[in-house]
Amino acid sequence: MSKVFITCALPYANGPCHLGHLRSTYIPADIYARYNRMKDVDVLFVCATDEHGTPIAVRAEEIGKSPKEIADKYHKMIKHDLDSCNISFDYFSRTTDKVHYEIAQNFFLKLYQKGYIYEKVIQQPYCNNCKRFLPDRYVEGICPHCKGEGARGDHCEVCGRHLDPIQLEEPKCLICSSTPEIKESKQYFFKLSHFQEALKDWISNNEQLPPNVKNYALQWIKEGLKDWILTRDMEWGIPVPLDGAEGKIIYVWGEAFLGYISSAAQWSRKENKSWEDYWNDKAIHFIGKDIIYHHSIFWPALLMGYECKLPTNIVAGEYLSLEGQKMSTSKNWVIWAADFLEKFDSDILRYYLIVNAPLTRDTDFSWDDFGRRVNDELADVLGNFLHRTFSFTSRFFDGKIPEPSEFDEFDEEFKERIMSIPDVVSNHIENFKFREGLIEIIRLAKFGNKYFNDKEPWKAIKENPQTAANCLYLCNQLSKTLAVILTPYIPVKSSQIMKIMNLDGFETSKWEKANEFIPSGHEIGKAKPLFSKIDDEIIEKEKEALYENLKDDVNMKNIISIEDFAKIDLRIGKIIGAERVDGSDNLLKLMVDIKEKKLQVVAGLAKKYSPEEIKDKQVVVLVNLKPAKLFGIKSEGMILATADNLNVLSAETANIGERIK
C-alpha cells in the first residue's frame, strides 16, 4: 500500500482561525487526505499550533501574561475551529510539546556539526531600559527604503522589504518606547547561500510544483540567497543547545517547520508506526501563499543540510478577500470560523470556499454570493435531485430500488455519465484541482435533474411503468455515487445521504466502489431535507453586522477642510513606461505622461499588476506631491488606487493631462 504524508501550515497561536485560513490551507488539505484514504492510500495527516516567536511574546508582555498562557488559549480555540470544520487530522500537536523541543534541538545540533550553522558577531538594537536586545517585533521605526512609519525590525508592511533591525530610522523599543543603542551580539547563521544551485535545480526540475510556487521561488533564487540568521536573543522559544549560547533561542522559522515532524513523531509513538515511511514515500505541504518563500527556500535547504528527502509538492492557496476588500483582523473586517459555524453547517462553508474559485487564484467571500450558491446549487440542484429521487422511490416503488428493463438512448447516456464521474473527479483531486472536481459533480446533478424531468416518472408510472422504473433505478444509482464522491468535500452531508439510502452494507468508504450499482430490491429510507435554503433576511443581517464592525473602526479624526482639498492637484495621466523595482515585492517604477510633462512615480502596485499589464493605462495621478525617494528612486507623484485590492482608478475616456475637479 502506498503512503502519503500530508501537512497543513501551522496556525500561529495568537488568534483563532478565520475563513481565509480555512480556504487557503485546511479544507483543501482535508479533501486531499479524505480522498486518499478512500483510494486505499495509507495517509498520515498532521499539523500543530506554532507557539513561539515575538508576536506572542510581545502580546504577553503587553497584557501581563506569560507567552504560554497566550499559546494555551489560542491552541484550544484553533483546535476547536478546525474540529468544527471536520478537518480530519491524524495528529494535532503543539510546538511547545517536549518532543518538539527535542527534535528541534537535535536538528539544530546536526546542522551545526555538519558546518551549515556558524557563529557571527552582528550589531543589534539594545534597550538599556528593558536590559535586553530587541529582536524582530520588539523594535519599530521608519523604513529606510520607503520611509514608511511603523516598520518592524524584520519587515516593512508598506513596501514589503525584509529588514534588519539596525536599518530602522528613529527606532523605538515596542515595550517602553525608549530609543535603543546598537550593541554587538553573537548569533548563529545558516549557510543558505551554500544551497543556491541545489535549490534552483530542485525547484526548476520539480514538475510537481504548481506555477505560483515555482515562479515565486525562482524569483528569490534569481536575486541571490543570503545566509539566514537562525537565532534570537530572547527567552520565549527553544534554547540553542550549545555551550556559550545561553539566553539565545532558535528563530521560530528555524524550528516551526519541524512541527510537521514532531507531530508525526508523537503519532508514531502512539500508533507504534514509523512516520518516516510516509515521508519517504510522498510528502505534500498545504500552505497559504504568504509563506511560499519559507517552504520553497528555507525548509528545503534545511532538509538538504540534514540530508533528508525533500517534499514532493507544495500546494499554496491564494488569498480570500471579504466583500471586495482585504481581510483585516485589526479593523475587524473578518469572519471568524467559530462565529460562522455557530450559525451555518460546516459542509456548506466547505462547499462554498472550494467552489468559489481555483485554489491558485485570489477570490472573495461575498454574503450575497454565498447565499445564492447555497440556494441555487446545493438546495435547488443537489438537494432537489436527491429529495425527488428518494420521495418518488418511496411513493411509487414502496421505498425499494426498482428492477430496470432495457434502457433507451437517454438511459444509456445517463448510465455512462454515472459510471465515468468517479474517474473525472479523481483526476481533478489528484492534480489538486478541487474546485474543478466539485463543479463536475454539480454539473452531473444538474443533468440528473434534467433526466428526471424529461422522463416524467410521475406520468410514466401510469402510462409506461417500466420507464418510471428505469428512471428511479438510475437516479438512485447516481444518488449513491454522489454520496461517495462528495465525501471528501462535504463529509457530513455525504454520510446523511448514505444513511437515508441504508448503505451500511456497501463499501462506501472506497472510491473504487463509487460507481458500483445497488441491486434492485434494496430498500431505502424516507426522504429528508438535506440542504435548507438561506433566507435573504439572514444574509442581510450578516452583511449589516459585518459593516457595523467596519464602522466602529472608522477614524473620523482624519477629516480635512475644503481648503485643504482644494490644494490637491489630480490629473489624468497615461503610463508610458513600467518596470519592477529590484529588491521589492510591492513596487513598480512608472513613467507617467500628464501632457505638460512626464513624471516618475514609484507605486506599490506590483502584487496586482505586472509592468506589461499596467503600461498604457490611463490613470488618476496626484501631481503636486512633494518628491520622495523610495528604494533610492525619486518618486514625483502618486497613482490613485483602492486600498485593499490595489485596483487603479482609470479614466480611459478622459484626455491626458485633464484636471479632476
XYZ file of C-alpha atoms in Angstrom:
661
model
C 0.000 0.000 0.000
C 1.355 3.409 -0.959
C 1.700 6.079 1.713
C 1.397 9.856 1.838
C 2.483 12.371 4.480
C 0.153 15.398 4.375
C 0.703 18.588 6.365
C -1.015 21.921 6.834
C 0.818 25.140 7.596
C 1.000 25.532 11.352
C -1.608 28.060 12.557
C 0.050 30.719 14.691
C -1.271 30.693 18.246
C -2.014 34.388 18.634
C -5.561 34.296 17.290
C -8.358 31.964 16.155
C -8.987 30.780 12.591
C -10.838 32.903 10.055
C -12.336 31.858 6.732
C -9.186 32.805 4.833
C -7.185 30.205 6.757
C -9.759 27.510 6.049
C -9.951 28.312 2.353
C -6.246 28.511 1.572
C -4.980 25.582 3.597
C -7.085 23.400 5.865
C -10.136 22.487 3.759
C -8.091 21.674 0.604
C -5.697 19.530 2.642
C -8.600 17.695 4.270
C -10.222 16.985 0.897
C -6.948 15.513 -0.311
C -6.476 13.432 2.850
C -10.027 12.044 2.822
C -9.804 11.238 -0.878
C -6.521 9.362 -0.481
C -7.912 7.304 2.383
C -10.790 6.306 0.104
C -8.241 5.297 -2.549
C -6.611 2.874 -0.085
C -3.565 5.102 0.344
C -2.135 4.953 3.868
C -2.439 8.585 4.993
C -0.633 10.428 7.771
C -2.239 13.868 8.101
C -0.644 16.103 10.739
C -0.434 19.655 11.965
C 0.335 21.644 15.121
C -0.017 25.124 16.537
C 3.050 27.339 16.119
C 3.573 28.813 19.583
C 6.905 30.656 19.671
C 8.085 33.921 18.139
C 7.984 37.606 19.032
C 4.283 38.342 18.303
C 3.176 36.037 21.128
C 5.964 37.237 23.414
C 5.154 40.907 22.779
C 1.427 40.357 23.267
C 2.067 38.541 26.537
C 4.127 41.441 27.890
C 1.525 43.967 26.824
C -1.268 42.276 28.790
C 0.786 40.975 31.703
C 0.533 37.256 30.973
C 3.067 34.566 30.126
C 3.567 33.569 26.467
C 2.465 30.034 27.366
C -0.868 31.359 28.641
C -1.433 33.105 25.315
C -0.483 29.954 23.399
C -2.690 27.749 25.603
C -5.708 29.954 24.967
C -5.371 30.050 21.200
C -4.315 26.425 20.789
C -7.644 25.451 22.304
C -9.573 27.899 20.095
C -7.757 26.880 16.904
C -8.298 23.183 17.551
C -11.989 23.819 18.166
C -12.248 25.774 14.900
C -10.603 23.007 12.892
C -12.613 20.254 14.575
C -15.817 22.204 13.896
C -14.933 22.264 10.199
C -14.266 18.499 10.274
C -10.579 18.697 9.417
C -9.567 15.050 9.875
C -6.029 15.257 11.266
C -4.439 12.040 12.429
C -2.498 14.091 14.972
C -2.582 17.739 16.018
C 0.178 18.815 18.385
C 1.959 21.941 19.642
C 5.443 23.346 19.179
C 5.645 23.756 22.953
C 5.499 19.972 23.379
C 8.601 18.359 24.867
C 9.016 16.110 21.816
C 9.181 19.157 19.562
C 11.919 20.737 21.698
C 13.978 17.548 21.485
C 13.612 17.208 17.706
C 14.325 20.892 17.050
C 17.455 20.949 19.198
C 18.800 17.721 17.684
C 18.134 19.077 14.188
C 20.000 22.303 15.020
C 22.940 20.355 16.500
C 23.352 18.127 13.466
C 23.395 21.111 11.086
C 25.927 22.811 13.367
C 28.137 19.711 13.469
C 27.985 19.412 9.672
C 29.211 23.004 9.348
C 25.992 24.508 7.967
C 25.471 26.687 11.042
C 28.196 29.114 12.056
C 28.765 31.895 14.610
C 28.888 35.537 13.633
C 29.033 38.728 15.683
C 26.490 41.269 14.462
C 25.085 44.591 15.600
C 21.627 44.683 17.132
C 19.451 47.247 18.942
C 19.671 47.009 22.725
C 17.227 48.605 25.154
C 19.039 49.902 28.233
C 15.732 50.389 29.997
C 14.486 46.824 29.454
C 18.042 45.429 29.709
C 17.834 43.270 26.585
C 18.374 43.051 22.848
C 15.338 43.824 20.683
C 14.693 41.160 18.025
C 12.075 41.435 15.266
C 8.832 42.977 16.511
C 10.321 44.285 19.747
C 11.532 47.311 17.796
C 9.707 49.610 15.404
C 10.723 52.656 13.400
C 10.798 54.204 9.945
C 11.646 52.053 6.931
C 14.958 53.202 5.435
C 13.755 52.355 1.918
C 10.225 53.767 1.591
C 10.125 55.939 4.748
C 7.003 54.096 5.877
C 6.250 54.507 9.569
C 5.650 51.578 11.905
C 8.134 49.301 10.152
C 9.078 46.318 12.299
C 12.569 45.078 12.950
C 12.132 42.320 10.378
C 9.687 43.672 7.808
C 8.086 46.791 6.349
C 4.386 46.429 5.641
C 4.417 49.427 3.291
C 6.990 48.323 0.715
C 7.268 44.634 1.616
C 11.015 44.822 2.173
C 12.691 42.417 4.590
C 14.649 44.434 7.143
C 17.418 44.147 9.661
C 16.552 45.838 12.993
C 19.553 48.181 12.835
C 18.358 49.549 9.491
C 15.346 51.246 11.068
C 15.367 55.025 11.325
C 14.161 56.538 14.605
C 13.865 53.105 16.258
C 11.841 52.670 19.445
C 11.525 49.801 21.882
C 7.981 48.496 21.490
C 7.649 47.827 25.222
C 8.989 51.019 26.830
C 9.260 53.380 23.803
C 12.850 54.311 24.636
C 15.468 54.692 21.908
C 17.767 51.650 21.793
C 21.504 51.761 21.276
C 23.399 49.469 18.930
C 25.476 46.720 20.552
C 27.325 43.674 19.333
C 25.747 40.248 19.782
C 26.895 36.777 18.801
C 24.337 34.939 16.679
C 24.179 31.748 14.637
C 23.648 31.752 10.893
C 22.528 29.052 8.473
C 24.501 28.788 5.211
C 21.511 29.315 2.951
C 23.748 30.656 0.172
C 25.506 27.273 0.027
C 22.313 25.693 -1.313
C 21.625 28.254 -4.044
C 22.315 25.983 -7.020
C 20.827 22.859 -5.422
C 17.615 24.736 -4.670
C 17.489 26.197 -8.149
C 17.849 22.732 -9.645
C 15.199 21.216 -7.350
C 12.668 23.976 -7.997
C 13.275 24.174 -11.746
C 13.088 20.433 -12.321
C 10.271 19.585 -9.920
C 7.308 19.072 -12.238
C 5.014 18.650 -9.227
C 5.374 22.235 -8.009
C 2.494 24.469 -9.127
C 3.374 27.628 -11.094
C 2.529 30.056 -8.277
C 5.078 28.327 -6.024
C 7.732 27.718 -8.666
C 7.687 31.230 -10.126
C 7.819 32.958 -6.752
C 10.661 30.763 -5.503
C 12.731 31.173 -8.658
C 12.438 34.944 -8.387
C 14.113 34.774 -4.964
C 16.757 32.418 -6.322
C 17.439 34.853 -9.162
C 18.080 37.686 -6.700
C 20.649 35.545 -4.851
C 20.256 33.863 -1.480
C 21.925 35.251 1.618
C 22.809 33.365 4.775
C 19.968 33.321 7.252
C 20.173 34.312 10.918
C 18.856 31.333 12.860
C 18.834 32.591 16.468
C 17.412 35.379 18.610
C 18.262 36.973 21.971
C 15.085 36.317 23.953
C 13.574 33.942 26.487
C 10.441 32.648 24.741
C 11.459 29.846 22.409
C 13.589 26.730 22.138
C 17.039 27.285 23.706
C 20.037 26.959 21.415
C 21.660 23.655 22.524
C 25.275 24.901 22.548
C 27.676 25.944 25.295
C 28.071 29.706 25.368
C 24.657 30.283 23.783
C 22.785 30.982 26.976
C 19.902 33.427 26.527
C 19.544 32.586 22.849
C 16.692 30.704 21.228
C 16.221 29.126 17.803
C 14.403 31.529 15.473
C 10.775 30.480 15.118
C 11.158 29.774 11.382
C 14.168 27.629 12.230
C 12.023 25.248 14.264
C 8.360 25.714 13.278
C 8.782 23.572 10.142
C 9.791 20.747 12.421
C 6.294 20.857 13.897
C 5.359 18.610 10.975
C 7.934 16.088 12.120
C 7.331 16.352 15.866
C 3.575 15.943 15.374
C 4.221 12.875 13.228
C 6.697 11.548 15.806
C 4.090 11.786 18.546
C 1.614 9.967 16.314
C 4.284 7.302 15.722
C 4.764 6.737 19.439
C 1.031 6.449 19.926
C 0.370 4.128 16.965
C 3.711 2.277 17.049
C 4.311 3.023 13.355
C 7.172 4.734 11.566
C 6.355 8.235 10.322
C 9.488 8.131 8.145
C 7.865 5.557 5.847
C 5.161 8.083 4.997
C 7.560 10.980 4.473
C 9.882 8.939 2.278
C 7.032 7.753 0.067
C 5.314 11.077 -0.645
C 5.140 14.333 1.334
C 2.687 17.124 0.457
C 2.617 20.535 2.183
C -0.537 22.673 2.070
C 0.187 26.325 2.860
C -1.006 29.883 2.236
C 0.804 31.891 -0.408
C 2.260 34.275 2.191
C 4.724 31.576 3.276
C 5.767 30.226 -0.124
C 9.255 31.663 0.375
C 9.750 29.864 3.667
C 8.550 26.489 2.388
C 10.181 26.555 -1.025
C 13.547 28.049 0.020
C 14.312 27.829 3.753
C 12.733 24.473 4.533
C 14.184 22.519 1.569
C 17.625 23.998 2.286
C 17.429 22.879 5.918
C 16.397 19.400 4.768
C 19.240 19.290 2.240
C 21.677 20.134 5.005
C 20.227 17.415 7.205
C 20.258 15.006 4.228
C 16.509 14.333 4.265
C 14.231 13.585 1.353
C 12.570 16.783 0.135
C 8.788 17.235 -0.013
C 7.090 16.014 -3.164
C 4.901 19.054 -3.581
C 3.954 22.388 -2.003
C 0.356 23.432 -2.633
C -0.141 27.139 -1.926
C -3.640 28.573 -1.630
C -4.137 32.190 -2.611
C -5.845 34.928 -0.581
C -9.501 35.285 0.343
C -10.851 38.824 0.492
C -14.137 39.820 2.096
C -16.853 41.717 0.228
C -14.252 43.025 -2.192
C -11.849 44.245 0.497
C -8.740 42.717 2.013
C -9.443 40.924 5.282
C -8.106 42.831 8.283
C -8.282 41.464 11.811
C -7.151 44.806 13.241
C -10.085 46.570 11.546
C -12.466 43.730 12.445
C -13.069 43.191 8.728
C -13.043 39.428 9.044
C -15.314 36.435 9.538
C -14.081 34.153 12.298
C -14.604 30.433 11.784
C -16.251 29.972 15.172
C -18.772 32.767 14.552
C -19.693 31.371 11.143
C -20.016 27.766 12.282
C -22.326 28.723 15.148
C -24.923 29.723 12.541
C -24.247 27.603 9.458
C -23.349 23.976 8.722
C -19.678 23.270 8.173
C -20.393 21.463 4.892
C -21.942 24.485 3.198
C -18.870 26.506 4.209
C -16.570 23.809 2.814
C -18.608 23.751 -0.381
C -18.622 27.498 -0.908
C -14.944 28.110 -0.153
C -13.923 25.406 -2.638
C -16.403 26.032 -5.466
C -15.838 29.805 -5.377
C -12.535 29.826 -7.303
C -9.458 27.707 -8.089
C -7.071 27.399 -5.159
C -4.310 29.079 -7.168
C -6.289 32.294 -7.615
C -7.291 35.013 -5.161
C -11.014 35.055 -4.514
C -13.633 36.882 -2.485
C -16.180 35.890 0.143
C -19.460 37.632 -0.558
C -22.513 37.045 1.632
C -24.813 37.519 -1.364
C -22.862 35.044 -3.483
C -22.707 32.590 -0.577
C -26.488 32.688 -0.206
C -27.002 32.363 -3.957
C -24.743 29.344 -4.316
C -26.211 27.540 -1.314
C -29.752 28.123 -2.564
C -29.197 27.621 -6.290
C -26.621 24.821 -6.265
C -26.901 22.890 -3.013
C -30.634 23.264 -2.369
C -32.117 23.591 -5.861
C -29.743 21.319 -7.768
C -28.190 18.709 -5.488
C -30.784 18.682 -2.704
C -33.710 18.755 -5.128
C -32.379 15.828 -7.160
C -31.819 13.677 -4.088
C -35.139 14.548 -2.450
C -37.176 13.809 -5.588
C -35.334 10.532 -6.132
C -35.980 9.290 -2.606
C -39.547 10.616 -2.434
C -40.651 9.053 -5.727
C -38.930 5.758 -4.899
C -40.891 5.640 -1.652
C -44.138 6.708 -3.306
C -44.099 4.556 -6.444
C -41.920 1.566 -5.507
C -42.503 1.090 -1.775
C -39.070 2.536 -0.985
C -37.233 -0.177 -2.950
C -34.837 0.190 -5.873
C -36.942 -0.890 -8.891
C -35.968 -3.587 -11.371
C -34.757 -1.998 -14.629
C -35.514 -3.223 -18.117
C -33.979 -2.409 -21.484
C -32.514 1.103 -21.495
C -33.210 3.649 -24.185
C -30.547 6.001 -25.573
C -31.130 8.619 -22.853
C -30.895 5.972 -20.127
C -27.618 4.708 -21.572
C -26.171 8.214 -21.692
C -27.162 8.794 -18.066
C -25.703 5.454 -17.005
C -22.432 6.191 -18.792
C -22.104 9.548 -17.035
C -22.695 7.895 -13.661
C -20.045 5.287 -14.413
C -17.439 7.832 -15.542
C -17.831 10.580 -12.926
C -15.604 8.984 -10.221
C -12.612 8.926 -12.585
C -13.266 12.506 -13.722
C -13.371 13.819 -10.145
C -10.442 11.618 -9.125
C -8.248 13.117 -11.832
C -9.020 16.634 -10.633
C -8.337 15.864 -6.966
C -5.103 14.057 -7.829
C -3.977 17.277 -9.536
C -5.151 19.490 -6.650
C -7.933 20.972 -8.796
C -10.521 20.635 -6.070
C -12.927 23.208 -7.484
C -12.983 21.581 -10.900
C -13.869 18.223 -9.347
C -16.726 19.776 -7.391
C -18.049 21.600 -10.446
C -18.187 18.292 -12.360
C -20.240 16.773 -9.554
C -22.765 19.622 -9.578
C -22.881 19.512 -13.375
C -23.880 15.840 -13.221
C -26.509 16.555 -10.553
C -27.972 19.179 -12.925
C -28.008 16.583 -15.676
C -29.749 14.209 -13.264
C -32.488 16.781 -12.703
C -32.918 17.204 -16.453
C -33.102 13.432 -16.911
C -35.696 13.175 -14.136
C -37.797 15.997 -15.612
C -37.638 14.623 -19.148
C -38.566 11.097 -18.041
C -41.550 12.402 -16.016
C -41.843 9.378 -13.721
C -44.998 10.829 -12.135
C -46.685 10.372 -15.516
C -44.749 7.332 -16.687
C -45.783 5.287 -13.632
C -49.322 5.220 -15.118
C -48.577 5.212 -18.847
C -45.296 3.253 -19.048
C -44.285 1.886 -15.629
C -41.002 0.458 -16.921
C -39.855 3.926 -17.996
C -40.513 5.132 -14.445
C -38.665 2.081 -13.070
C -35.607 2.744 -15.243
C -35.637 6.403 -14.221
C -35.767 5.758 -10.476
C -33.291 2.879 -10.765
C -30.672 5.116 -12.379
C -31.425 8.142 -10.188
C -30.813 6.047 -7.082
C -27.540 4.824 -8.558
C -26.435 8.413 -9.109
C -27.519 9.296 -5.557
C -25.281 6.564 -4.188
C -22.390 7.629 -6.427
C -22.790 11.254 -5.333
C -22.750 10.221 -1.681
C -19.384 8.518 -2.174
C -17.581 11.078 -4.320
C -18.847 14.035 -2.265
C -17.367 12.526 0.908
C -14.029 14.388 0.685
C -15.849 17.669 0.068
C -18.907 17.580 2.348
C -18.441 14.581 4.661
C -21.392 15.236 6.981
C -23.982 15.556 4.203
C -22.498 12.562 2.383
C -22.950 10.480 5.499
C -26.559 11.633 5.765
C -27.244 10.603 2.162
C -25.769 7.169 2.853
C -27.919 6.836 5.969
C -31.105 7.642 4.029
C -30.100 5.059 1.430
C -29.283 2.392 4.062
C -25.824 1.837 2.600
C -24.197 0.332 5.710
C -23.632 -2.981 3.958
C -21.898 -1.381 0.979
C -18.248 -0.349 0.729
C -18.983 3.343 0.507
C -15.631 4.224 2.075
C -13.832 3.006 -1.051
C -13.597 5.300 -4.059
C -13.438 2.379 -6.483
C -16.908 1.293 -5.346
C -18.459 4.691 -6.116
C -19.959 3.571 -9.429
C -20.848 0.049 -8.308
C -24.621 -0.162 -8.659
C -27.026 -1.027 -5.839
C -29.060 -4.173 -6.583
C -32.742 -3.942 -7.327
C -34.927 -4.545 -4.316
C -32.648 -2.702 -1.902
C -34.802 -0.692 0.478
C -34.030 2.951 1.169
C -35.321 5.206 3.937
C -37.661 8.142 3.755
C -36.528 11.363 2.140
C -35.346 14.085 4.489
C -34.343 17.677 3.675
C -30.569 17.796 3.223
C -29.931 21.410 2.257
C -32.078 24.233 3.585
C -32.309 27.492 1.716
C -30.933 30.599 3.394
C -33.436 33.451 3.591
C -32.429 36.817 2.178
C -33.148 38.346 5.587
C -30.433 36.193 7.177
C -27.902 37.268 4.558
C -28.818 40.928 5.064
C -28.362 40.631 8.829
C -24.897 39.134 8.351
C -23.938 41.948 5.985
C -25.242 44.575 8.373
C -23.275 43.079 11.261
C -20.111 42.968 9.169
C -20.374 46.580 8.021
C -21.249 47.686 11.540
C -17.900 46.254 12.659
C -16.177 48.315 9.982
C -17.987 51.483 11.041
C -16.714 51.021 14.563
C -13.185 51.173 13.200
C -13.539 54.304 11.060
C -11.288 57.070 12.301
C -13.064 60.385 11.907
C -10.021 62.331 13.053
C -8.717 62.449 9.501
C -11.390 64.863 8.242
C -9.886 67.663 6.136
C -11.253 71.086 5.250
C -12.454 72.179 1.801
C -9.433 74.489 1.677
C -7.084 71.535 2.155
C -8.888 69.545 -0.517
C -8.584 72.460 -2.970
C -4.801 72.165 -2.749
C -4.869 68.667 -4.248
C -3.978 68.581 -7.954
C -5.307 65.421 -9.602
C -4.643 64.864 -13.310
C -5.286 62.181 -15.901
C -2.027 60.527 -16.893
C -1.003 57.723 -19.219
C 1.565 55.176 -18.073
C 4.158 55.042 -20.837
C 6.826 53.029 -19.039
C 6.840 50.432 -16.266
C 9.390 48.166 -14.588
C 9.813 46.337 -11.309
C 11.917 47.799 -8.511
C 14.782 45.462 -7.643
C 14.575 44.126 -4.113
C 10.884 44.894 -3.561
C 7.864 42.635 -3.930
C 5.475 45.600 -3.914
C 6.905 48.417 -6.006
C 6.823 49.389 -9.674
C 8.740 52.285 -11.235
C 6.386 54.061 -13.635
C 6.796 56.852 -16.157
C 3.551 58.832 -16.433
C 2.677 61.313 -19.182
C 0.402 64.158 -17.926
C 0.735 66.127 -21.186
C 2.644 69.139 -19.867
C 5.401 66.925 -18.504
C 6.356 63.399 -17.611
C 6.537 62.203 -14.007
C 8.470 59.318 -12.495
C 6.280 57.577 -9.905
C 7.151 54.682 -7.595
C 3.890 52.865 -6.827
C 3.078 49.905 -4.575
C 1.173 48.015 -7.275
C 3.497 45.118 -8.145
C 1.378 42.498 -6.399
C -1.624 43.483 -8.530
C -0.109 44.418 -11.895
C 2.856 43.273 -13.938
C 4.704 46.016 -15.864
C 3.084 44.755 -19.053
C -0.430 44.867 -17.579
C -0.221 48.430 -16.278
C 1.560 50.001 -19.242
C -0.675 52.204 -21.448
C -3.373 52.528 -18.790
C -4.867 55.971 -18.224
C -4.884 56.632 -14.504
C -5.567 59.332 -11.945
C -2.353 60.922 -10.616
C -1.692 63.235 -7.690
C 0.866 65.540 -9.308
C 1.651 68.150 -6.629
C 3.027 65.755 -4.046
C 6.411 66.595 -2.555
C 9.004 64.328 -4.231
C 10.316 61.478 -2.101
C 12.804 58.650 -2.540
C 11.636 55.039 -2.342
C 14.376 52.405 -2.588
C 16.655 55.231 -3.676
C 14.376 56.077 -6.634
C 12.827 59.518 -6.922
C 9.017 59.489 -6.914
C 7.260 62.640 -8.128
C 3.606 61.762 -7.689
C 1.060 59.172 -6.590
C -1.199 56.841 -8.584
C -4.697 56.572 -7.097
C -5.802 53.002 -6.382
C -8.113 51.206 -3.980
C -6.552 50.482 -0.609
C -7.170 46.759 -0.323
C -7.396 45.281 -3.823
C -4.973 47.791 -5.422
C -7.250 48.465 -8.391
C -6.043 51.635 -10.113
C -8.646 54.319 -10.737
C -8.802 54.523 -14.517
C -10.176 57.227 -16.824
C -9.872 55.759 -20.292
C -12.200 58.281 -21.994
C -10.684 61.407 -20.413
C -7.968 63.495 -22.032
C -4.372 63.102 -20.909
C -3.456 65.994 -18.634
C -7.082 66.807 -17.833
C -7.550 68.046 -14.269
C -10.077 66.482 -11.922
C -12.269 68.999 -10.075
